[in-house]
XYZ file of C-alpha atoms in Angstrom:
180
model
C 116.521 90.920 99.532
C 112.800 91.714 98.214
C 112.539 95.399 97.202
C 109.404 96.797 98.959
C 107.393 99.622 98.266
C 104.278 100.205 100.858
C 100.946 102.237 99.036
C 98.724 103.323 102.109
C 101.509 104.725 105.000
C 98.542 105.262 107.390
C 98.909 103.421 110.489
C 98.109 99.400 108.825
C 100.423 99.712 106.311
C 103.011 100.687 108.825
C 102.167 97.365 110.878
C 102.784 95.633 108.310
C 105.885 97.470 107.320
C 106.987 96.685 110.831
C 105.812 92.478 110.471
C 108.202 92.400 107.439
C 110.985 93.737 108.870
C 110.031 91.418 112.338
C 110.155 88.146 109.199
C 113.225 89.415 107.525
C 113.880 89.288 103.923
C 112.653 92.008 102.354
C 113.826 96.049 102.382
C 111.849 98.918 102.413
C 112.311 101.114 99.771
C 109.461 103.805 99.421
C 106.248 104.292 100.222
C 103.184 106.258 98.771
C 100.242 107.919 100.315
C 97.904 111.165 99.319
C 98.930 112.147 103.205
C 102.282 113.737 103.413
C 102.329 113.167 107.376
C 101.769 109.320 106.801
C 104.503 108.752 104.768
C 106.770 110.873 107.284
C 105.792 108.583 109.728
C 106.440 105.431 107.485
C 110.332 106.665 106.627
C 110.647 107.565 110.772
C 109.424 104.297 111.894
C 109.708 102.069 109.472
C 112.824 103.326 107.626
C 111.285 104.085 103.885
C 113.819 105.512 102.459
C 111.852 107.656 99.846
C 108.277 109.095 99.375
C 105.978 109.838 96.794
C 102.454 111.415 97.475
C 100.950 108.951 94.544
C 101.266 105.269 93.897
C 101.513 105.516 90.192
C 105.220 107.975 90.263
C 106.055 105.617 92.909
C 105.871 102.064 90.522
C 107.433 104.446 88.030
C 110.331 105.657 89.503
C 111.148 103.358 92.164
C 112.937 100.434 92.262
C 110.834 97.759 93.786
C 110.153 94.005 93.310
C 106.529 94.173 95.202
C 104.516 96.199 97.383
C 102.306 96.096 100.228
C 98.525 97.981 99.642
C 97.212 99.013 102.555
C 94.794 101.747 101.566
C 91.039 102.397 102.340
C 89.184 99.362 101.141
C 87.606 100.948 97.574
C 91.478 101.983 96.869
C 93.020 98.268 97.611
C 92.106 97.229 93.818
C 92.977 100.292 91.860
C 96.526 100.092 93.603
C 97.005 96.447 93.374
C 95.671 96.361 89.777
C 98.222 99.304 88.621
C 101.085 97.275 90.935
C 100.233 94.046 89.247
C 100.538 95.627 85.778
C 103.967 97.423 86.706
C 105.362 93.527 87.065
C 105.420 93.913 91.285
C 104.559 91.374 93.316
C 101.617 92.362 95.634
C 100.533 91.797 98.884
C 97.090 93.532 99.452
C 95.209 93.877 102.479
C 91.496 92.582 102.679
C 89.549 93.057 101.043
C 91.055 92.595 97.952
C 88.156 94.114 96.010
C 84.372 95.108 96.399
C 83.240 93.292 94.205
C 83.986 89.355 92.680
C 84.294 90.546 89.533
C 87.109 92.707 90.371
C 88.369 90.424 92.533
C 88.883 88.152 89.794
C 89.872 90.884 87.159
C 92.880 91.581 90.049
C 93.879 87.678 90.204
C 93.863 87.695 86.695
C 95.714 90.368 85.281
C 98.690 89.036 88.354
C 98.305 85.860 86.417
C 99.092 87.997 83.339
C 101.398 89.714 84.705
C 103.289 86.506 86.147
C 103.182 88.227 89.903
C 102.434 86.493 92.885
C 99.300 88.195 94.602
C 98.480 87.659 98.297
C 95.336 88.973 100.126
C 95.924 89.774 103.864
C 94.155 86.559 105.238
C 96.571 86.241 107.501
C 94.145 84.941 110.586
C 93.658 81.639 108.818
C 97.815 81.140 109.955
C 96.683 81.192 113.458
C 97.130 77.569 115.502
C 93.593 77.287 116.354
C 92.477 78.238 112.528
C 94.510 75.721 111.432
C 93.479 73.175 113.287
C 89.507 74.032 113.285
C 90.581 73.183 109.364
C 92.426 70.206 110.025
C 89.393 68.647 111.667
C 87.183 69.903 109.030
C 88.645 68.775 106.237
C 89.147 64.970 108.072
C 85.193 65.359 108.683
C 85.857 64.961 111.901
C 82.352 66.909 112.723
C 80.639 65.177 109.368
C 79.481 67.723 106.942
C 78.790 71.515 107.568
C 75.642 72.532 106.779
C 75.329 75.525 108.296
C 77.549 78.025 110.145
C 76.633 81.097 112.954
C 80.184 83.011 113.634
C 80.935 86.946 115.030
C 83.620 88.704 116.167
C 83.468 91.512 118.843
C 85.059 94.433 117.223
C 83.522 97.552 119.257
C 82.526 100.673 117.354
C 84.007 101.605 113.994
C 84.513 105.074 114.662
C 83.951 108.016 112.630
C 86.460 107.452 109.867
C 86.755 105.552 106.645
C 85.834 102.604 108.207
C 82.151 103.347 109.277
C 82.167 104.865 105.233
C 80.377 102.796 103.153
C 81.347 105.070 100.476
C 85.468 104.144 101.051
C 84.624 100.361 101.327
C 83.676 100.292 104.907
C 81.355 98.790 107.189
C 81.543 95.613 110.216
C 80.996 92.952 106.556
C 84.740 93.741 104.525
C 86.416 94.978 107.882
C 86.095 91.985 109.930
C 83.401 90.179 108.342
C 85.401 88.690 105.193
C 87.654 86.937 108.032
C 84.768 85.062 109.178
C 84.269 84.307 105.858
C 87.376 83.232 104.451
């Protein structure tokens, strides 16, 4: 069994929680978040079975193989960056980074670090994604030149999300799925 730890207990990270216990495999150890109420909910629903109110004491004192970061998106780096340097494998929602050049700083020091590092595409697993690739990569509609995609998504509310200042806005919530 794969000793999880979860940084960000707000309500993605416990979907996700919930997904790898759904999969099997893996056991959930603790989880960190700056809210004390999120991580109560993550050890009630999810069965954590310790919490720390800051990722760092958490890759210090628990015992965990990887993690899952699913923070606001200007925290998923930091957090992945400090778990891939603690020698955990990570699992990090999207967007990985807000920038390339952290993105690539991130993939690196995993490399480094000789973790595995996944970002939370997980969209491109769905049937019809993987067929629309299938038939792309036969060039079975010649080359691409040019693409027009969306996603109806309704408002982003009032929290982080709509904060451009926590990594948030329509282009790195649902837009980086178009373009991955």
């Amino acid at each position: 069994m794969i000793r999880f730890g979860l940084i960000g207990s707000g309500s993605q990270g416990r979907y996700l929680s919930e997904a790898l216990l759904l999969a099997g495999g893996g056991e959930l150890v603790a989880c960190a978040d700056i809210v004390p109420e999120a991580t109560a909910k993550a050890m009630a629903h999810c069965g954590y079975r310790q919490a720390f109110d800051s990722y760092e004491r958490m890759l210090a004192e628990a015992e965990l193989d990887a993690v899952i970061v699913a923070t606001t998106h200007d925290q998923l780096q930091p957090a992945a960056l400090a778990a891939a340097r603690a020698g955990k494998h990570v699992f990090v929602e999207k967007p990985m980074a807000q920038t390339a050049p952290a993105g690539r700083e991130l993939a690196g020091e995993a490399r480094a670090a000789g973790v595995r590092l996944m970002v939370d595409y997980t969209v491109r697993f769905m049937p019809a994604r993987l067929r629309m690739k299938r038939l792309l990569d036969s060039g079975a509609i010649g080359e691409v030149v040019h693409v027009t995609a969306g996603q109806l998504i309704g408002s982003l509310g009032g929290g982080w999300l709509a904060s451009p200042a926590q990594g948030g806005g329509p282009v790195l919530y649902i837009g980086t799925h178009v373009l991955d």
